[in-house]
CSV table of C-alpha atoms and ligand atoms in Angstrom, one decimal:
chain,number,residue,atom,x,y,z
A,1,MET,CA,145.3,-19.8,-48.7
A,2,SER,CA,148.0,-19.6,-46.0
A,3,ILE,CA,151.5,-18.6,-46.7
A,4,ASN,CA,153.8,-21.6,-46.2
A,5,MET,CA,151.0,-23.8,-47.3
A,6,THR,CA,152.8,-26.8,-49.0
A,7,LEU,CA,152.5,-27.4,-52.7
A,8,GLY,CA,150.5,-30.6,-52.1
A,9,GLN,CA,148.0,-28.7,-49.8
A,10,PHE,CA,147.7,-25.9,-52.4
A,11,ILE,CA,147.2,-28.3,-55.3
A,12,LEU,CA,144.4,-30.0,-53.5
A,13,GLU,CA,142.8,-26.7,-52.4
A,14,LYS,CA,142.8,-25.6,-56.1
A,15,GLN,CA,141.6,-28.9,-57.4
A,16,GLY,CA,138.1,-27.5,-57.5
A,17,ASP,CA,139.1,-25.1,-60.2
A,18,PHE,CA,138.8,-28.0,-62.7
A,19,PRO,CA,135.3,-29.1,-63.9
A,20,TYR,CA,136.5,-32.5,-64.7
A,21,ALA,CA,139.1,-32.8,-62.0
A,22,LYS,CA,139.1,-36.2,-60.4
A,23,GLY,CA,142.6,-35.6,-58.9
A,24,GLU,CA,144.6,-36.8,-61.9
A,25,LEU,CA,146.2,-33.4,-62.6
A,26,SER,CA,146.8,-32.9,-58.9
A,27,ARG,CA,148.6,-36.1,-58.7
A,28,LEU,CA,150.6,-35.3,-61.8
A,29,LEU,CA,151.7,-32.0,-60.4
A,30,ARG,CA,152.6,-33.8,-57.2
A,31,ASP,CA,154.8,-36.3,-59.2
A,32,ILE,CA,156.6,-33.3,-60.8
A,33,GLY,CA,157.2,-31.8,-57.4
A,34,ILE,CA,158.7,-35.0,-56.1
A,35,ALA,CA,161.0,-35.5,-59.1
A,36,ALA,CA,162.1,-31.8,-58.7
A,37,LYS,CA,163.1,-32.4,-55.1
A,38,ILE,CA,165.2,-35.4,-56.1
A,39,VAL,CA,166.9,-33.5,-59.0
A,40,ASN,CA,167.5,-30.5,-56.6
A,41,ARG,CA,169.4,-32.8,-54.2
A,42,GLU,CA,171.8,-33.8,-57.0
A,43,VAL,CA,172.1,-30.3,-58.5
A,44,ASN,CA,173.0,-28.9,-55.0
A,45,LYS,CA,175.8,-31.3,-54.5
A,46,ALA,CA,176.9,-31.6,-58.2
A,47,GLY,CA,180.4,-30.2,-57.2
A,48,LEU,CA,180.9,-33.0,-54.7
A,49,VAL,CA,180.0,-36.1,-56.7
A,50,ASP,CA,181.1,-37.3,-60.1
A,51,ILE,CA,177.9,-36.1,-61.7
A,52,ILE,CA,179.2,-32.9,-63.3
A,53,GLY,CA,180.6,-33.1,-66.7
A,54,GLU,CA,179.7,-34.7,-69.9
A,55,VAL,CA,178.7,-38.2,-70.8
A,56,GLY,CA,180.1,-38.0,-74.3
A,57,SER,CA,176.7,-38.2,-76.0
A,58,THR,CA,174.8,-35.4,-77.7
A,59,ASN,CA,171.0,-34.9,-77.8
A,60,ILE,CA,168.9,-34.2,-80.9
A,61,GLN,CA,169.8,-30.6,-80.5
A,62,GLY,CA,173.4,-31.5,-81.1
A,63,GLU,CA,174.1,-30.3,-77.5
A,64,ARG,CA,176.6,-32.3,-75.5
A,65,GLN,CA,174.7,-34.0,-72.8
A,66,LYS,CA,175.9,-33.5,-69.2
A,67,LYS,CA,175.5,-36.2,-66.6
A,68,LEU,CA,173.0,-34.1,-64.6
A,69,ASP,CA,170.9,-33.6,-67.8
A,70,ILE,CA,170.6,-37.4,-68.1
A,71,TYR,CA,170.0,-37.9,-64.4
A,72,ALA,CA,167.3,-35.2,-64.3
A,73,ASN,CA,165.6,-36.7,-67.4
A,74,GLU,CA,165.6,-40.2,-65.8
A,75,GLN,CA,164.1,-38.9,-62.6
A,76,PHE,CA,161.2,-37.1,-64.3
A,77,ILE,CA,160.4,-40.0,-66.6
A,78,SER,CA,160.5,-42.4,-63.6
A,79,ALA,CA,158.1,-40.2,-61.6
A,80,PHE,CA,155.7,-40.3,-64.5
A,81,GLN,CA,156.0,-44.1,-64.9
A,82,TYR,CA,155.1,-44.7,-61.2
A,83,GLY,CA,152.7,-41.8,-60.9
A,84,GLY,CA,150.2,-43.2,-63.4
A,85,GLU,CA,148.8,-39.9,-64.7
A,86,CYS,CA,151.0,-39.4,-67.8
A,87,CYS,CA,150.7,-41.4,-71.1
A,88,ILE,CA,153.4,-39.7,-73.1
A,89,VAL,CA,156.6,-37.7,-72.3
A,90,VAL,CA,158.3,-35.4,-74.8
A,91,SER,CA,161.8,-34.5,-73.5
A,92,GLU,CA,164.5,-32.3,-74.9
A,93,GLU,CA,166.9,-35.2,-74.1
A,94,ASN,CA,165.0,-37.8,-76.2
A,95,ASP,CA,164.8,-37.7,-80.0
A,96,GLU,CA,161.4,-39.3,-80.0
A,97,PHE,CA,158.5,-39.1,-77.6
A,98,ILE,CA,158.2,-41.8,-74.9
A,99,HIS,CA,155.1,-43.9,-74.3
A,100,ILE,CA,154.6,-44.4,-70.6
A,101,GLU,CA,153.5,-48.0,-70.5
A,102,SER,CA,153.3,-49.0,-66.8
A,103,GLU,CA,150.3,-50.8,-65.4
A,104,VAL,CA,149.2,-47.8,-63.4
A,105,SER,CA,149.4,-45.5,-66.5
A,106,LYS,CA,147.0,-47.4,-68.8
A,107,ASP,CA,144.2,-44.9,-68.4
A,108,ALA,CA,146.5,-41.8,-68.2
A,109,LYS,CA,145.1,-38.7,-69.9
A,110,TYR,CA,148.0,-36.3,-69.7
A,111,ILE,CA,151.0,-35.5,-71.9
A,112,VAL,CA,154.1,-33.9,-70.4
A,113,ALA,CA,156.6,-32.0,-72.4
A,114,ILE,CA,159.8,-31.2,-70.4
A,115,ASP,CA,163.2,-29.7,-70.6
A,116,PRO,CA,164.6,-31.6,-67.6
A,117,LEU,CA,167.6,-29.4,-67.0
A,118,ASP,CA,167.6,-26.1,-69.0
A,119,GLY,CA,170.8,-24.1,-69.0
A,120,SER,CA,172.8,-27.1,-68.1
A,121,SER,CA,175.9,-25.5,-69.7
A,122,ASN,CA,176.0,-23.4,-66.6
A,123,ILE,CA,176.1,-26.4,-64.2
A,124,ASP,CA,179.9,-26.6,-64.2
A,125,VAL,CA,180.2,-22.9,-63.2
A,126,ASN,CA,177.5,-23.1,-60.5
A,127,VAL,CA,175.0,-20.8,-62.1
A,128,SER,CA,171.3,-21.3,-61.6
A,129,VAL,CA,169.7,-23.9,-63.9
A,130,GLY,CA,166.1,-25.0,-64.3
A,131,THR,CA,163.4,-27.5,-65.3
A,132,VAL,CA,160.6,-26.4,-67.6
A,133,PHE,CA,157.4,-28.4,-68.1
A,134,SER,CA,154.2,-28.2,-70.1
A,135,ILE,CA,151.0,-30.4,-69.6
A,136,TYR,CA,148.3,-31.2,-72.1
A,137,ARG,CA,145.3,-33.5,-72.0
A,138,ARG,CA,145.4,-36.1,-74.8
A,139,LYS,CA,142.9,-35.4,-77.5
A,140,SER,CA,142.4,-39.0,-78.6
A,141,VAL,CA,140.1,-41.0,-76.4
A,142,ASP,CA,141.3,-44.6,-76.9
A,143,GLY,CA,144.2,-46.7,-77.8
A,144,LYS,CA,147.8,-45.4,-77.6
A,145,ALA,CA,148.2,-41.6,-77.6
A,146,THR,CA,150.0,-40.4,-80.8
A,147,LEU,CA,152.0,-37.6,-82.2
A,148,ASP,CA,148.8,-35.7,-82.9
A,149,ASP,CA,148.1,-35.7,-79.2
A,150,ILE,CA,151.4,-33.9,-78.7
A,151,LEU,CA,151.4,-31.3,-81.5
A,152,GLN,CA,148.9,-29.1,-79.8
A,153,LYS,CA,149.1,-25.3,-79.8
A,154,GLY,CA,150.4,-23.7,-76.6
A,155,VAL,CA,147.0,-22.2,-76.0
A,156,GLU,CA,145.8,-25.8,-75.3
A,157,GLN,CA,148.1,-26.3,-72.3
A,158,VAL,CA,146.3,-27.4,-69.1
A,159,ALA,CA,149.3,-26.4,-66.9
A,160,ALA,CA,152.9,-25.3,-67.2
A,161,GLY,CA,155.7,-24.5,-64.8
A,162,TYR,CA,159.4,-24.2,-64.1
A,163,VAL,CA,161.7,-25.2,-61.3
A,164,ILE,CA,164.7,-22.9,-60.7
A,165,TYR,CA,167.6,-24.5,-58.9
A,166,GLY,CA,169.3,-21.3,-57.6
A,167,SER,CA,170.2,-19.6,-54.3
A,168,SER,CA,166.9,-21.2,-53.3
A,169,THR,CA,164.9,-23.8,-55.2
A,170,MET,CA,161.5,-22.7,-56.4
A,171,LEU,CA,158.7,-24.3,-58.3
A,172,VAL,CA,156.5,-21.9,-60.2
A,173,TYR,CA,153.4,-23.1,-62.0
A,174,THR,CA,150.1,-22.1,-63.5
A,175,THR,CA,146.9,-24.0,-64.4
A,176,GLY,CA,145.4,-21.0,-66.1
A,177,LYS,CA,144.2,-19.4,-62.9
A,178,GLY,CA,147.2,-17.2,-62.2
A,179,VAL,CA,150.8,-18.0,-61.2
A,180,ASN,CA,152.0,-19.2,-57.8
A,181,GLY,CA,155.6,-19.8,-56.6
A,182,PHE,CA,156.7,-22.3,-54.0
A,183,THR,CA,160.1,-22.3,-52.3
A,184,LEU,CA,161.7,-25.6,-51.2
A,185,ASP,CA,162.2,-25.7,-47.4
A,186,PRO,CA,165.0,-28.2,-47.1
A,187,SER,CA,164.3,-28.6,-43.3
A,188,ILE,CA,161.0,-30.3,-44.1
A,189,GLY,CA,161.6,-31.3,-47.7
A,190,GLU,CA,158.5,-29.5,-48.9
A,191,PHE,CA,157.8,-26.8,-51.5
A,192,CYS,CA,156.0,-24.1,-49.5
A,193,LEU,CA,153.9,-21.2,-50.9
A,194,SER,CA,156.1,-18.2,-50.9
A,195,HIS,CA,155.0,-16.1,-53.9
A,196,PRO,CA,151.2,-16.2,-54.2
A,197,ASP,CA,149.6,-14.8,-57.3
A,198,MET,CA,152.8,-13.7,-59.1
A,199,ARG,CA,152.4,-10.7,-61.4
A,200,ILE,CA,155.0,-9.3,-63.8
A,201,PRO,CA,155.2,-5.5,-63.8
A,202,LYS,CA,153.7,-3.9,-67.0
A,203,ASP,CA,157.0,-2.1,-67.5
A,204,GLY,CA,160.6,-2.7,-66.6
A,205,THR,CA,164.1,-1.5,-67.1
A,206,ILE,CA,166.0,-4.8,-67.7
A,207,TYR,CA,166.6,-6.2,-71.2
A,208,SER,CA,168.0,-9.7,-71.5
A,209,ILE,CA,169.6,-10.9,-74.8
A,210,ASN,CA,172.9,-12.3,-75.9
A,211,GLU,CA,174.4,-9.2,-77.5
A,212,GLY,CA,177.3,-11.2,-78.7
A,213,TYR,CA,175.2,-12.1,-81.7
A,214,TYR,CA,174.4,-8.5,-82.4
A,215,THR,CA,175.7,-8.5,-86.0
A,216,HIS,CA,173.5,-11.5,-86.8
A,217,PHE,CA,170.3,-10.1,-85.2
A,218,PRO,CA,167.3,-9.1,-87.3
A,219,ASP,CA,167.2,-5.3,-88.0
A,220,GLY,CA,164.2,-4.9,-85.7
A,221,VAL,CA,166.1,-6.4,-82.8
A,222,LYS,CA,169.1,-4.2,-83.5
A,223,LYS,CA,166.7,-1.2,-83.5
A,224,TYR,CA,165.2,-2.3,-80.1
A,225,ILE,CA,168.6,-2.8,-78.5
A,226,LYS,CA,169.6,0.7,-79.6
A,227,TYR,CA,166.3,2.0,-78.1
A,228,CYS,CA,167.1,0.3,-74.8
A,229,GLN,CA,170.5,2.1,-74.7
A,230,VAL,CA,169.3,5.7,-75.5
A,231,GLU,CA,169.6,8.2,-72.6
A,232,ASP,CA,166.0,9.3,-71.7
A,233,SER,CA,165.1,9.9,-68.1
A,234,LYS,CA,161.4,10.2,-68.9
A,235,THR,CA,161.4,6.5,-69.9
A,236,ASN,CA,164.0,5.4,-67.4
A,237,ARG,CA,166.5,4.6,-70.2
A,238,PRO,CA,169.2,3.5,-70.7
A,239,TYR,CA,167.9,0.1,-69.4
A,240,THR,CA,170.1,-2.4,-67.6
A,241,SER,CA,171.4,-5.4,-69.6
A,242,ARG,CA,171.2,-8.7,-67.7
A,243,TYR,CA,171.8,-12.0,-69.4
A,244,ILE,CA,172.5,-15.1,-67.3
A,245,GLY,CA,172.4,-17.6,-70.2
A,246,SER,CA,170.0,-19.8,-68.3
A,247,MET,CA,166.5,-18.9,-69.6
A,248,VAL,CA,164.6,-20.0,-66.4
A,249,ALA,CA,166.8,-17.7,-64.3
A,250,ASP,CA,166.4,-14.8,-66.7
A,251,ILE,CA,162.7,-15.3,-66.9
A,252,HIS,CA,162.2,-15.7,-63.1
A,253,ARG,CA,164.1,-12.4,-62.5
A,254,ASN,CA,162.1,-10.6,-65.1
A,255,ILE,CA,158.8,-11.8,-63.6
A,256,ILE,CA,159.8,-10.5,-60.2
A,257,LEU,CA,161.4,-7.2,-61.3
A,258,GLY,CA,160.0,-6.6,-64.7
A,259,GLY,CA,162.0,-6.9,-67.9
A,260,ILE,CA,162.1,-8.4,-71.4
A,261,PHE,CA,163.9,-11.6,-72.5
A,262,ILE,CA,164.6,-12.0,-76.3
A,263,TYR,CA,166.1,-14.9,-78.1
A,264,PRO,CA,165.5,-13.9,-81.8
A,265,ILE,CA,166.4,-15.8,-85.0
A,266,THR,CA,170.1,-15.4,-85.7
A,267,ALA,CA,172.4,-16.6,-88.5
A,268,SER,CA,173.3,-19.6,-86.5
A,269,ALA,CA,169.7,-20.2,-85.3
A,270,PRO,CA,167.6,-19.2,-88.3
A,271,ASN,CA,164.5,-20.6,-86.6
A,272,GLY,CA,165.5,-19.4,-83.1
A,273,LYS,CA,167.3,-21.5,-80.5
A,274,LEU,CA,164.6,-22.2,-77.9
A,275,ARG,CA,162.2,-25.0,-78.4
A,276,LEU,CA,158.5,-24.2,-78.8
A,277,VAL,CA,157.0,-27.3,-77.2
A,278,TYR,CA,158.9,-27.6,-73.9
A,279,GLU,CA,160.5,-24.1,-73.5
A,280,CYS,CA,158.7,-21.3,-75.3
A,281,ASN,CA,155.1,-22.5,-74.8
A,282,PRO,CA,155.2,-23.3,-71.1
A,283,ILE,CA,157.1,-20.1,-70.3
A,284,ALA,CA,154.8,-18.1,-72.5
A,285,PHE,CA,151.7,-19.6,-70.6
A,286,ILE,CA,153.3,-18.5,-67.3
A,287,ILE,CA,154.2,-15.0,-68.5
A,288,GLU,CA,150.7,-14.4,-69.9
A,289,GLN,CA,149.1,-15.7,-66.7
A,290,ALA,CA,151.3,-13.3,-64.7
A,291,GLY,CA,150.1,-10.4,-66.9
A,292,GLY,CA,152.9,-10.3,-69.4
A,293,LYS,CA,153.3,-10.9,-73.1
A,294,ALA,CA,155.1,-13.5,-75.2
A,295,SER,CA,155.5,-13.5,-79.0
A,296,ASN,CA,158.0,-14.5,-81.8
A,297,GLY,CA,158.3,-10.8,-82.6
A,298,TYR,CA,155.2,-10.9,-84.8
A,299,GLN,CA,152.7,-13.5,-83.4
A,300,ARG,CA,151.6,-14.7,-80.0
A,301,ILE,CA,153.7,-17.7,-79.0
A,302,LEU,CA,150.7,-19.7,-77.7
A,303,ASP,CA,148.9,-19.4,-81.1
A,304,LEU,CA,151.8,-20.8,-83.2
A,305,GLU,CA,151.1,-24.0,-85.1
A,306,VAL,CA,153.2,-26.9,-83.6
A,307,THR,CA,154.4,-29.2,-86.4
A,308,GLU,CA,157.5,-30.9,-84.9
A,309,LEU,CA,158.5,-32.2,-81.4
A,310,HIS,CA,161.7,-30.2,-81.3
A,311,GLN,CA,160.5,-27.2,-83.3
A,312,ARG,CA,162.3,-23.9,-82.5
A,313,SER,CA,160.9,-20.4,-82.3
A,314,ALA,CA,162.1,-16.9,-81.8
A,315,ILE,CA,160.8,-15.5,-78.5
A,316,PHE,CA,160.2,-12.0,-77.1
A,317,MET,CA,158.7,-12.2,-73.6
A,318,GLY,CA,158.2,-10.3,-70.4
A,319,SER,CA,156.7,-7.0,-69.3
A,320,GLU,CA,153.8,-6.2,-71.7
A,321,ASN,CA,154.8,-2.7,-72.5
A,322,MET,CA,158.4,-3.7,-73.3
A,323,VAL,CA,157.3,-6.5,-75.6
A,324,ASN,CA,154.9,-4.1,-77.3
A,325,LYS,CA,157.8,-1.7,-77.9
A,326,ALA,CA,160.1,-4.5,-79.3
A,327,GLU,CA,157.2,-5.7,-81.6
A,328,GLU,CA,156.8,-2.1,-82.8
A,329,MET,CA,160.5,-2.1,-83.9
A,330,MET,CA,160.1,-5.6,-85.5
A,331,ALA,CA,157.1,-4.3,-87.4
A,332,CYS,CA,159.4,-1.8,-89.2
A,333,PHE,CA,160.7,-4.8,-91.1
A,334,SER,CA,158.3,-7.4,-92.5
A,335,PRO,CA,158.6,-11.0,-91.4
A,336,GLN,CA,159.7,-11.8,-95.0
A,337,GLN,CA,162.5,-9.1,-94.8
A,338,THR,CA,163.5,-10.5,-91.5
A,339,LYS,CA,163.5,-14.0,-92.9
A,340,ARG,CA,165.6,-12.9,-95.9
A,341,ASN,CA,168.2,-11.6,-93.5
A,342,PHE,CA,169.2,-15.2,-93.0
A,343,GLU,CA,168.9,-18.2,-95.2
A,344,GLY,CA,166.6,-19.5,-92.4
A,345,THR,CA,163.0,-20.6,-92.8
A,346,MET,CA,161.5,-18.7,-89.9
A,347,VAL,CA,157.9,-19.9,-89.6
A,348,ILE,CA,155.7,-17.1,-90.6
A,349,GLN,CA,152.0,-18.0,-90.2
B,401,LIG,P1,173.1,-18.7,-75.8
B,401,LIG,C1,170.6,-22.8,-72.4
B,401,LIG,O1,171.4,-23.6,-73.2
B,401,LIG,C2,169.5,-22.2,-73.2
B,401,LIG,O2,168.7,-23.2,-73.8
B,401,LIG,C3,168.6,-21.2,-72.4
B,401,LIG,O3,168.5,-21.6,-71.1
B,401,LIG,C4,169.4,-19.9,-72.5
B,401,LIG,O4,168.6,-18.8,-72.4
B,401,LIG,C5,170.0,-20.0,-73.9
B,401,LIG,O5,170.1,-21.4,-74.3
B,401,LIG,C6,171.4,-19.4,-74.0
B,401,LIG,O6,171.8,-19.5,-75.3
B,401,LIG,O7,173.2,-18.9,-77.3
B,401,LIG,O8,172.9,-17.2,-75.4
B,401,LIG,O9,174.3,-19.3,-75.0
């Protein structure tokens, strides 16, 4: 593959990786790329047009929706309606899943779960935000796809990716054959291959967690944070603390440099804050495909049972050796002990 190959050329070249590929997944990934370019255009000029700020509504998460959240959601859903390859969309911005019922989508086989604009609280302060997407094949073979088609474990994903709208705009995705990163070249309006075969270092010296919640963290997390802060030159500690508050930006940095990102259960988020279907599972797929590890502190994220559209999970993900060390600390306290720390109902399977 040549560097600067466009996303479209790369997708077509890799189409042969799929035994049943007749181009549908390629076209779906193309549709996502097109919507990402449209969203990028608005994110980049958010400060200039009246698209920053809030619309006064809140989503199912109880999060105040920002105009760009809504705009991004509409662009991706529209791309799926006209692209013809997607039968259902699950979005952070919609309480229920959406049947895509356009003439061109009647034989669509794919389900897309998406967080159209993750980290949107950072929009007003010009910090990188992102889109996260996850793709499944429907399990049912006829009639309308149903909730059962959506509630699949992360290990069933066909593809997953993120877009980071930052100092440059990148689309990073996997179809289970490694991770590749494409940078948007605004001069030609194309995502071009810039980071082939991305691999996360097995070790790192960056830990990423909102330490403001320290008093409400599980004991195992407190133990790990203290481990990160101990002076020990042999293990390059103390580590550096970096927390952007935009998961996609924190994850992208950790894939490039090495590091661990943790959003554990807390008193205010007794099941974790991040959503399993359209945040944890897709990022966990990418992290594993890049040679890293992703768990809820006790179990592999991709193996967790999915029982609800907007289900939340704790997440520890990044460099394999760092996640192993954090899990070692979590294992000092049983999941039941951790759960009892809060009145929460952390899903222990
Ligand atoms: P907190 C953004 O709202 C988000 O969903 C992730 O992108 C980010 O990592 C996390 O929440 C930040 O949450 O509680 O630290 O502000």
